[in-house]
Coordinates of C-alpha atoms and ligand atoms in Angstrom, one line a residue:
M254 CA 22.3 40.6 15.3
A255 CA 21.6 44.2 14.5
R256 CA 18.6 45.0 12.3
D257 CA 18.6 47.8 9.7
Q258 CA 15.6 49.6 8.3
G259 CA 13.1 46.8 8.6
T260 CA 15.5 44.2 7.4
S261 CA 15.1 40.8 9.0
E262 CA 17.9 39.4 11.1
F263 CA 18.6 36.9 8.3
S264 CA 19.7 39.4 5.7
D265 CA 23.3 39.5 6.9
L266 CA 26.4 38.6 5.0
R267 CA 25.8 34.9 5.0
P268 CA 26.2 33.5 1.5
K269 CA 22.9 32.8 -0.2
E270 CA 23.2 29.5 -1.9
K271 CA 21.8 30.3 -5.4
C272 CA 23.4 27.4 -7.1
G273 CA 23.3 24.3 -9.3
I274 CA 23.6 20.7 -8.1
I275 CA 24.1 17.3 -9.7
G276 CA 24.6 13.7 -8.6
C277 CA 25.1 10.5 -10.4
A278 CA 25.5 6.7 -9.6
G279 CA 26.5 4.0 -12.1
T280 CA 28.4 0.9 -12.7
S281 CA 31.3 2.6 -14.6
P282 CA 33.0 6.0 -14.1
I283 CA 30.6 9.0 -14.1
T284 CA 33.1 11.8 -13.5
S285 CA 32.9 13.2 -17.0
D286 CA 29.1 13.2 -16.9
L287 CA 29.2 15.2 -13.7
Y288 CA 31.7 17.6 -15.2
Y289 CA 29.7 18.3 -18.4
G290 CA 26.5 18.4 -16.3
L291 CA 28.0 21.1 -14.2
R292 CA 29.0 23.0 -17.3
I293 CA 25.4 22.8 -18.5
L294 CA 24.3 24.2 -15.1
Q295 CA 26.9 27.0 -15.2
H296 CA 24.3 29.7 -15.5
R297 CA 23.2 28.8 -11.9
G298 CA 26.6 29.8 -10.5
Q299 CA 29.9 31.2 -11.7
E300 CA 31.7 31.8 -8.5
S301 CA 33.0 28.4 -7.6
A302 CA 32.6 24.8 -8.7
G303 CA 33.3 21.4 -7.1
L304 CA 33.0 17.6 -7.5
A305 CA 33.1 14.8 -4.9
V306 CA 33.3 11.2 -6.1
Y307 CA 33.7 7.9 -4.5
E308 CA 36.3 5.2 -5.4
D309 CA 37.8 3.4 -2.5
G310 CA 37.1 6.5 -0.4
L311 CA 35.8 10.0 -1.1
K312 CA 37.8 12.3 -3.3
S313 CA 36.9 15.9 -4.0
K314 CA 38.1 19.1 -5.5
R315 CA 36.6 22.6 -5.3
G316 CA 37.9 25.8 -6.8
M317 CA 37.0 29.4 -7.5
G318 CA 35.9 30.2 -11.1
L319 CA 34.0 28.6 -13.9
V320 CA 33.8 24.8 -14.2
H321 CA 36.3 24.5 -17.0
E322 CA 38.7 26.8 -15.1
V323 CA 38.5 24.8 -11.9
F324 CA 39.1 21.3 -13.4
T325 CA 42.0 20.2 -15.5
K326 CA 42.0 17.0 -17.5
E327 CA 44.3 15.5 -14.9
D328 CA 41.8 16.4 -12.1
L329 CA 39.1 14.5 -13.9
V330 CA 41.4 11.4 -14.2
D331 CA 42.2 11.7 -10.4
L332 CA 38.5 12.1 -9.6
R333 CA 37.5 8.9 -11.3
G334 CA 34.6 7.1 -9.6
N335 CA 31.3 5.4 -10.2
S336 CA 29.3 7.7 -8.0
G337 CA 29.6 11.4 -7.2
I338 CA 28.0 14.8 -6.8
G339 CA 28.8 18.3 -8.0
H340 CA 28.0 21.9 -7.4
V341 CA 28.3 25.3 -9.0
R342 CA 27.9 28.3 -6.7
Y343 CA 26.9 31.9 -7.0
S344 CA 26.9 33.9 -3.9
T345 CA 26.6 37.4 -2.7
T346 CA 29.4 39.9 -2.5
G347 CA 31.8 39.7 0.4
S348 CA 31.6 35.9 0.8
S349 CA 33.4 34.7 -2.3
V350 CA 35.8 32.5 -0.5
L351 CA 36.9 29.0 -1.3
D352 CA 35.9 27.8 2.2
N353 CA 32.2 28.3 1.1
A354 CA 32.6 26.4 -2.1
Q355 CA 30.9 23.0 -2.3
P356 CA 30.6 20.0 -2.1
I357 CA 31.3 20.3 1.6
V358 CA 32.8 17.1 2.9
A359 CA 32.6 15.9 6.5
K360 CA 34.3 12.9 8.1
T361 CA 32.3 11.0 10.7
S362 CA 32.8 7.8 12.7
Y363 CA 30.1 6.4 10.3
G364 CA 32.0 7.4 7.2
E365 CA 32.3 10.3 4.8
I366 CA 29.5 12.7 3.8
A367 CA 29.6 15.2 0.9
L368 CA 26.9 17.7 0.3
A369 CA 25.8 20.0 -2.5
H370 CA 23.0 22.4 -1.6
N371 CA 20.8 24.8 -3.6
G372 CA 18.6 27.0 -1.4
D373 CA 18.8 28.8 1.9
I374 CA 18.1 27.6 5.4
A375 CA 16.2 30.2 7.4
N376 CA 16.9 28.8 10.8
A377 CA 20.6 28.0 10.1
N378 CA 21.9 30.3 12.8
E379 CA 19.8 28.6 15.4
I380 CA 20.9 25.1 14.4
R381 CA 24.5 26.3 14.2
E382 CA 24.4 27.6 17.8
E383 CA 22.8 24.4 19.0
L384 CA 25.4 22.2 17.3
S385 CA 28.3 24.5 18.5
K386 CA 27.1 23.9 22.1
K387 CA 27.3 20.2 21.4
G388 CA 31.0 20.7 20.5
W389 CA 30.8 20.7 16.6
A390 CA 33.2 23.2 15.1
F391 CA 32.2 25.2 12.0
M392 CA 34.8 26.2 9.4
T393 CA 32.6 28.4 7.1
T394 CA 29.7 30.9 7.2
S395 CA 27.7 28.7 4.9
D396 CA 24.2 27.3 5.6
S397 CA 25.3 24.2 3.8
E398 CA 27.9 23.4 6.5
V399 CA 25.1 23.6 9.0
I400 CA 23.1 21.0 7.0
V401 CA 26.1 18.6 6.7
R402 CA 26.9 18.8 10.4
L403 CA 23.3 18.3 11.4
L404 CA 23.1 15.3 9.1
A405 CA 26.4 13.9 10.4
N406 CA 25.2 14.4 14.0
E407 CA 22.0 12.5 13.2
I408 CA 23.8 9.6 11.4
V409 CA 26.2 9.2 14.2
N410 CA 23.4 9.2 16.8
T411 CA 21.1 6.8 15.0
G412 CA 23.6 4.7 13.0
D413 CA 20.9 4.4 10.4
V414 CA 21.3 6.6 7.3
K415 CA 17.8 6.3 6.0
R416 CA 16.3 7.2 9.3
A417 CA 18.8 10.0 9.7
L418 CA 17.9 11.5 6.3
R419 CA 14.2 11.6 7.3
E420 CA 14.8 13.0 10.7
F421 CA 17.4 15.7 10.2
T422 CA 15.2 17.4 7.6
N423 CA 12.6 17.9 10.4
R424 CA 14.9 20.6 11.7
L425 CA 15.4 22.5 8.5
V426 CA 13.2 25.5 7.7
G427 CA 13.7 26.9 4.3
A428 CA 14.6 26.0 0.7
Y429 CA 16.8 22.9 0.1
S430 CA 17.5 20.9 -2.9
L431 CA 20.3 18.6 -1.9
A432 CA 22.7 16.1 -3.5
L433 CA 24.4 14.0 -0.9
M434 CA 27.0 11.3 -0.9
I435 CA 27.2 9.1 2.1
N436 CA 30.2 6.9 1.5
D437 CA 29.5 5.5 -2.0
S438 CA 25.7 6.0 -2.0
V439 CA 24.2 9.1 -3.7
Y440 CA 20.9 10.6 -2.3
A441 CA 18.9 13.6 -3.4
I442 CA 16.3 15.5 -1.3
R443 CA 13.9 18.2 -2.3
D444 CA 12.3 20.3 0.5
P445 CA 8.6 19.7 1.3
L446 CA 7.6 22.9 -0.4
A447 CA 9.7 22.1 -3.5
I448 CA 11.0 25.7 -3.5
R449 CA 14.1 25.1 -5.7
P450 CA 14.0 22.8 -8.7
L451 CA 15.4 19.3 -8.8
C452 CA 14.8 16.5 -11.2
I453 CA 15.9 12.9 -12.0
G454 CA 17.0 11.2 -15.2
E455 CA 18.7 8.1 -16.5
G456 CA 21.6 7.2 -18.7
N457 CA 23.1 3.9 -19.7
D458 CA 23.9 2.0 -16.5
R459 CA 23.5 5.2 -14.4
M460 CA 21.0 7.4 -12.7
M461 CA 21.4 11.2 -12.3
I462 CA 19.7 14.0 -10.4
A463 CA 20.2 17.6 -11.5
S464 CA 18.9 21.1 -10.8
E465 CA 17.4 21.5 -14.3
S466 CA 16.1 19.2 -17.0
V467 CA 18.3 20.8 -19.6
V468 CA 21.1 18.5 -18.3
F469 CA 19.2 15.4 -19.5
D470 CA 18.4 17.0 -22.9
T471 CA 22.0 18.0 -23.5
L472 CA 24.1 15.1 -22.0
P473 CA 24.4 12.4 -24.6
G474 CA 22.6 9.2 -23.7
Y475 CA 20.4 10.6 -20.9
R476 CA 16.6 10.8 -20.6
F477 CA 14.6 13.1 -18.3
I478 CA 12.3 11.1 -16.0
R479 CA 10.5 13.6 -13.7
D480 CA 10.8 16.3 -11.1
L481 CA 11.4 15.2 -7.6
K482 CA 8.2 15.5 -5.6
P483 CA 7.9 17.9 -2.7
G484 CA 9.7 16.3 0.3
E485 CA 11.0 13.4 -1.8
I486 CA 14.2 11.6 -0.8
V487 CA 15.7 9.4 -3.5
E488 CA 18.6 7.0 -3.4
L489 CA 20.2 6.6 -6.8
R490 CA 21.2 3.2 -8.0
S491 CA 22.8 2.2 -11.3
D492 CA 19.5 0.7 -12.4
G493 CA 16.9 2.8 -10.8
F494 CA 16.1 4.7 -7.6
E495 CA 14.4 4.1 -4.3
S496 CA 12.1 6.9 -3.1
T497 CA 10.5 7.9 0.2
R498 CA 8.5 11.1 1.1
L499 CA 8.8 13.5 4.0
P500 CA 5.6 14.8 5.4
H501 CA 4.6 17.7 3.1
P502 CA 1.7 20.2 2.9
N503 CA -0.9 20.0 0.2
H504 CA 0.6 22.9 -1.7
T505 CA 4.1 23.8 -3.0
A506 CA 6.1 27.1 -3.0
H507 CA 8.0 27.0 -6.3
C508 CA 10.2 30.1 -6.7
M509 CA 8.6 32.3 -9.4
F510 CA 12.0 33.8 -10.1
E511 CA 13.3 30.6 -11.5
W512 CA 10.9 31.0 -14.4
V513 CA 11.2 34.7 -14.6
Y514 CA 15.0 35.0 -14.7
F515 CA 17.1 32.3 -13.2
A516 CA 16.7 29.0 -15.0
R517 CA 17.7 28.3 -18.5
P518 CA 14.8 28.9 -21.0
D519 CA 15.2 25.3 -22.4
S520 CA 14.5 23.7 -19.0
V521 CA 11.2 22.3 -17.9
L522 CA 10.6 23.2 -14.2
D523 CA 7.7 21.4 -12.5
E524 CA 6.1 20.7 -15.8
R525 CA 6.3 24.2 -17.2
L526 CA 8.9 25.0 -19.9
V527 CA 10.7 28.1 -18.9
Y528 CA 10.7 29.5 -22.4
D529 CA 7.0 29.1 -22.7
A530 CA 6.4 30.8 -19.4
R531 CA 8.6 33.8 -20.6
V532 CA 6.8 34.0 -23.9
K533 CA 3.5 34.0 -22.1
I534 CA 4.8 36.8 -19.8
G535 CA 5.7 38.9 -22.9
E536 CA 2.2 38.2 -24.3
Q537 CA 0.6 39.3 -21.0
L538 CA 2.8 42.5 -21.0
A539 CA 1.5 43.3 -24.5
H540 CA -2.1 42.9 -23.4
E541 CA -1.6 44.9 -20.2
Y542 CA 0.6 47.7 -21.7
P543 CA 0.1 48.2 -25.4
V544 CA 1.8 51.3 -26.9
P545 CA 2.2 52.7 -30.4
A546 CA 5.7 51.7 -31.4
D547 CA 7.9 50.5 -34.3
I548 CA 10.0 47.7 -32.9
V549 CA 10.4 45.4 -29.9
V550 CA 14.0 45.1 -28.6
P551 CA 14.9 42.4 -26.0
V552 CA 17.5 43.0 -23.4
P553 CA 19.9 40.1 -24.1
E554 CA 19.8 37.4 -22.9
S555 CA 17.3 37.8 -20.0
G556 CA 14.4 39.5 -22.0
R557 CA 14.6 37.5 -25.3
A558 CA 11.6 35.1 -24.9
Q559 CA 9.4 37.8 -23.3
A560 CA 10.1 40.1 -26.3
Q561 CA 9.0 37.3 -28.6
G562 CA 5.7 37.1 -26.6
Y563 CA 5.2 40.9 -26.7
A564 CA 5.8 40.8 -30.5
H565 CA 3.3 38.0 -31.1
V566 CA 0.5 39.9 -29.5
S567 CA 1.4 43.5 -30.6
G568 CA 2.3 42.5 -34.2
L569 CA 5.5 44.5 -33.9
P570 CA 8.8 43.0 -35.2
V571 CA 11.5 41.9 -32.8
V572 CA 14.8 43.6 -33.6
E573 CA 18.1 42.7 -32.1
G574 CA 18.9 46.3 -31.3
L575 CA 21.3 45.4 -28.5
I576 CA 24.4 43.3 -28.7
K577 CA 26.0 41.7 -25.7
N578 CA 29.7 41.1 -25.0
R579 CA 29.5 37.6 -23.7
Y580 CA 32.9 37.8 -22.0
I581 CA 32.0 40.4 -19.5
E582 CA 31.2 39.0 -16.1
R583 CA 27.8 39.6 -14.4
T584 CA 27.4 43.2 -13.3
F585 CA 24.7 42.3 -10.7
I586 CA 27.2 41.1 -8.1
M587 CA 29.7 44.0 -8.4
P588 CA 29.9 45.6 -5.0
E589 CA 30.3 49.2 -6.1
Q590 CA 27.5 51.0 -7.9
A591 CA 30.0 52.8 -10.2
D592 CA 31.5 49.4 -11.3
R593 CA 28.0 48.1 -12.0
E594 CA 27.3 51.0 -14.2
T595 CA 30.5 50.7 -16.1
G596 CA 29.9 47.0 -16.3
V597 CA 26.6 47.5 -18.1
M598 CA 28.2 49.8 -20.6
L599 CA 31.0 47.3 -21.4
K600 CA 28.4 44.5 -21.7
L601 CA 25.9 46.0 -24.1
N602 CA 26.0 48.2 -27.2
A603 CA 23.2 49.3 -29.6
I604 CA 22.9 48.6 -33.3
R605 CA 22.5 52.2 -34.4
S606 CA 20.8 51.5 -37.7
A607 CA 18.3 49.2 -36.1
V608 CA 17.1 51.7 -33.5
K609 CA 17.7 55.1 -35.0
N610 CA 14.5 57.2 -35.1
K611 CA 12.5 54.2 -33.9
R612 CA 9.9 54.0 -31.1
V613 CA 11.2 51.1 -29.1
V614 CA 9.5 48.7 -26.7
L615 CA 12.4 47.5 -24.6
V616 CA 11.7 44.2 -22.8
D617 CA 13.5 42.8 -19.8
D618 CA 12.9 40.2 -17.1
S619 CA 13.1 42.3 -13.8
I620 CA 14.3 45.4 -12.2
V621 CA 16.2 45.2 -8.9
R622 CA 18.2 48.4 -8.3
G623 CA 17.3 49.9 -11.7
T624 CA 21.0 50.4 -12.7
T625 CA 20.9 48.0 -15.7
I626 CA 17.7 49.2 -17.3
R627 CA 18.6 52.9 -16.8
K628 CA 21.9 52.4 -18.6
I629 CA 20.3 50.4 -21.4
V630 CA 17.6 53.1 -22.0
G631 CA 20.5 55.6 -22.2
I632 CA 22.4 53.4 -24.7
L633 CA 19.3 53.2 -27.0
R634 CA 18.8 57.0 -26.8
L635 CA 22.4 57.7 -27.6
A636 CA 22.0 55.4 -30.6
G637 CA 19.1 57.6 -31.8
A638 CA 15.9 55.8 -30.5
R639 CA 13.0 58.2 -30.6
E640 CA 11.0 56.7 -27.8
V641 CA 11.8 54.0 -25.3
H642 CA 8.9 52.2 -23.6
V643 CA 10.1 49.7 -21.0
R644 CA 8.2 46.5 -20.2
I645 CA 9.2 44.3 -17.3
G646 CA 8.2 40.7 -17.1
C647 CA 7.8 40.7 -13.3
L648 CA 6.2 42.8 -10.6
P649 CA 8.4 45.4 -8.8
I650 CA 10.7 43.5 -6.5
R651 CA 10.5 45.0 -3.0
F652 CA 11.4 42.3 -0.5
P653 CA 14.5 40.3 0.3
C654 CA 14.7 36.6 -0.7
Y655 CA 15.6 34.3 2.2
L656 CA 15.1 31.1 0.1
G657 CA 18.0 31.1 -2.2
I658 CA 18.0 34.0 -4.6
D659 CA 20.6 36.7 -4.1
M660 CA 18.5 39.7 -3.2
K661 CA 19.2 40.6 0.3
T662 CA 18.2 43.9 1.7
R663 CA 15.2 46.2 1.3
D664 CA 17.3 49.2 0.5
Q665 CA 18.6 47.5 -2.6
F666 CA 15.3 47.7 -4.4
I667 CA 14.4 50.8 -6.3
A668 CA 10.7 50.0 -6.0
N669 CA 11.0 50.7 -2.3
E670 CA 12.2 54.2 -2.8
K671 CA 10.2 55.3 -5.8
T672 CA 6.7 54.9 -7.3
V673 CA 6.4 53.4 -10.8
P674 CA 6.1 56.8 -12.4
E675 CA 9.2 57.9 -10.4
I676 CA 11.1 54.8 -11.6
A677 CA 10.1 55.6 -15.2
D678 CA 11.5 59.1 -14.7
F679 CA 14.7 57.8 -13.1
I680 CA 15.4 55.3 -15.9
E681 CA 14.4 58.0 -18.4
A682 CA 11.8 55.8 -20.1
D683 CA 8.8 57.2 -22.0
S684 CA 6.7 54.7 -20.3
L685 CA 7.1 51.8 -17.9
G686 CA 4.9 48.7 -17.4
Y687 CA 5.5 46.0 -14.8
L688 CA 3.6 42.7 -15.3
S689 CA 0.6 42.2 -13.0
L690 CA 0.4 39.4 -10.5
R691 CA -2.5 37.9 -12.3
G692 CA -0.4 38.0 -15.5
L693 CA 2.5 36.3 -13.8
I694 CA 0.4 33.6 -12.3
S695 CA -1.3 32.8 -15.6
A696 CA 2.1 32.6 -17.3
L697 CA 3.5 30.2 -14.8
K698 CA 0.5 27.8 -15.1
H699 CA 0.6 27.0 -11.4
S700 CA -1.9 28.1 -8.8
R701 CA -1.0 31.1 -6.8
D702 CA -1.0 28.9 -3.7
D703 CA 1.8 26.8 -5.2
I704 CA 4.3 29.6 -6.0
C705 CA 6.6 31.5 -3.6
L706 CA 6.1 35.3 -4.2
G707 CA 8.0 36.4 -1.1
C708 CA 10.2 39.0 -3.0
L709 CA 7.1 40.6 -4.5
T710 CA 4.6 40.5 -1.6
G711 CA 6.8 40.3 1.5
E712 CA 4.9 37.2 2.6
Y713 CA 6.9 34.0 2.8
P714 CA 5.9 30.3 2.7
V715 CA 8.0 29.5 5.8
P716 CA 8.4 31.4 9.0
I717 CA 11.2 34.0 8.8
P718 CA 11.8 36.0 12.0
G719 CA 10.8 39.6 11.5
E720 CA 8.8 38.8 8.3
K721 CA 5.2 37.8 7.5
M722 CA 4.0 34.3 6.8
R723 CA 2.0 33.9 3.6
K724 CA -1.7 34.4 3.8
E725 CA -4.0 33.8 0.8
R726 CA -5.1 37.1 -0.6
P727 CA -6.9 38.0 -3.8
L728 CA -4.6 38.6 -6.8
E729 CA -6.2 42.0 -7.4
M730 CA -4.4 43.3 -4.3
F731 CA -1.1 43.1 -6.3
S732 CA -2.2 44.4 -9.7
D733 CA -3.5 47.8 -8.8
S734 CA -2.9 51.2 -10.4
A735 CA 0.7 51.3 -9.1
T736 CA 1.6 49.1 -12.0
K737 CA 0.1 51.3 -14.7
P738 CA 2.5 52.8 -17.2
S739 CA 3.7 56.3 -16.7
A740 CA 1.8 58.7 -19.0
R741 CA 4.7 60.9 -19.2
K742 CA 6.4 61.6 -22.5
K743 CA 9.9 62.8 -23.2
A744 CA 11.3 64.2 -26.4
S745 CA 14.4 62.2 -27.4
S746 CA 16.1 65.4 -28.5
S747 CA 16.3 66.4 -24.8
R748 CA 19.0 63.9 -24.1
Ligands
AMP989 P1 19.5 45.9 -11.5 O1 18.1 46.4 -11.7 O2 20.5 46.8 -12.2 O3 19.9 45.6 -10.1 O4 19.6 44.5 -12.3 C1 18.5 43.8 -12.7 C2 18.9 42.8 -13.7 O5 19.8 41.9 -13.1 C3 17.7 42.0 -14.1 O6 17.2 42.4 -15.4 C4 18.2 40.6 -14.2 O7 18.6 40.3 -15.6 C5 19.4 40.5 -13.4 N1 19.1 40.0 -12.0 C6 18.0 40.1 -11.3 N2 18.1 39.5 -10.1 C7 19.3 38.9 -10.1 C8 20.0 38.1 -9.1 N3 19.5 37.8 -8.0 N4 21.3 37.7 -9.5 C9 21.8 38.1 -10.6 N5 21.2 38.8 -11.6 C10 20.0 39.2 -11.3

């Protein structure tokens, strides 16, 4: 595979499985719980949705679109079953095809297997080649199909599901939170570094696993039990679960971006409420980058909690200076830059009376290309803001994610082309402050050794060909003067 400008051979057009998963086993039909659970996890993927359930055999449906668009009432009646799994998928551009939707189902001589995967397998191509040589045919470009074929191969070889589940994971390098159905049994697996979230809860006569704890808060009758441990395999029963552990290192590599942006603020991930982490990020930003200003304006929805935190510490009021059109699709995945720019304009508008003549601290979660924040600064200026000081609740993102977040190539990141003062110029901000690594780590309340910071540091917790493996380095190395706000000042009248 060809490499481009320092990009590893894995940053190709394979879909990145940045998704939500769910699984349930009970003594009465669980289909509507899976359906509503998927709707609760909709923020984790809007491209496709799918369910696979068991009742006298495996039945499944997958489709492109939001959960309520994919499933009709009749589908939910047809998909009746006492055990099942589900998936919502969000992938990169170019691979939005139904073939890659999940759950992926495979028929074997042992029985039927269905898989829902959140994460990304770094050595998927290698495994795919190996299995192809053994005569397995692949229908999709997805890593998840590689997982299901590998598992099917292992089950057929050993004839022992529990042993196969332990052994096939030996081959997987990367991030994987999995919901699996093998005939009528539901299993869940979390990779040994616990990179993507996965937790377990219980309802009346049923057990459930889900990507985020918010599912158990919101679904009537459910109760959150705990996060799956690193390398844990559980088999769900109607009255409990059986658990085993894969070998695992003495540290984890939870993805920091789940707290920074991806997960719902009302979820608790590995014992840290996402909302609290974001508020703390905002407080840190206020300590690191104070500025004389009149109001704090969040970028909805991704900067809301951080703006609260900034306001607590600075004493400034939070003002809803920007209004979001909820019915415009995500601009991040639009393939053309021009479409992304129009998309931001359609999505957000300023409240003129709230921002006119004000010195605004504008708070958002992260900058990738810089398209979004640049447009938003422009919108505020057009509405009459006198100054716009941008505060970002994450370090500059410079490196691709190979472990399940859709950020693929180095040339996508503005922070690789420009210094922080140059970015401030480009986005036409009066000042720009990115959170320091020390600030981020303290907000997440996990040790640095337990967090994956690959997209910030270029060092990954698993071997990725062409990339560096993580070494422990002092936090100071990532919180230097490059993250100081630009001193530059612009008169608002000039635009
Ligand atoms: P941009 O800088 O224009 O590329 O967009 C950055 C904004 O998109 C951030 O403020 C986030 O709200 C959102 N974002 C960041 N990373 C992702 C991602 N991997 N998928 C979808 N949205 C993202």
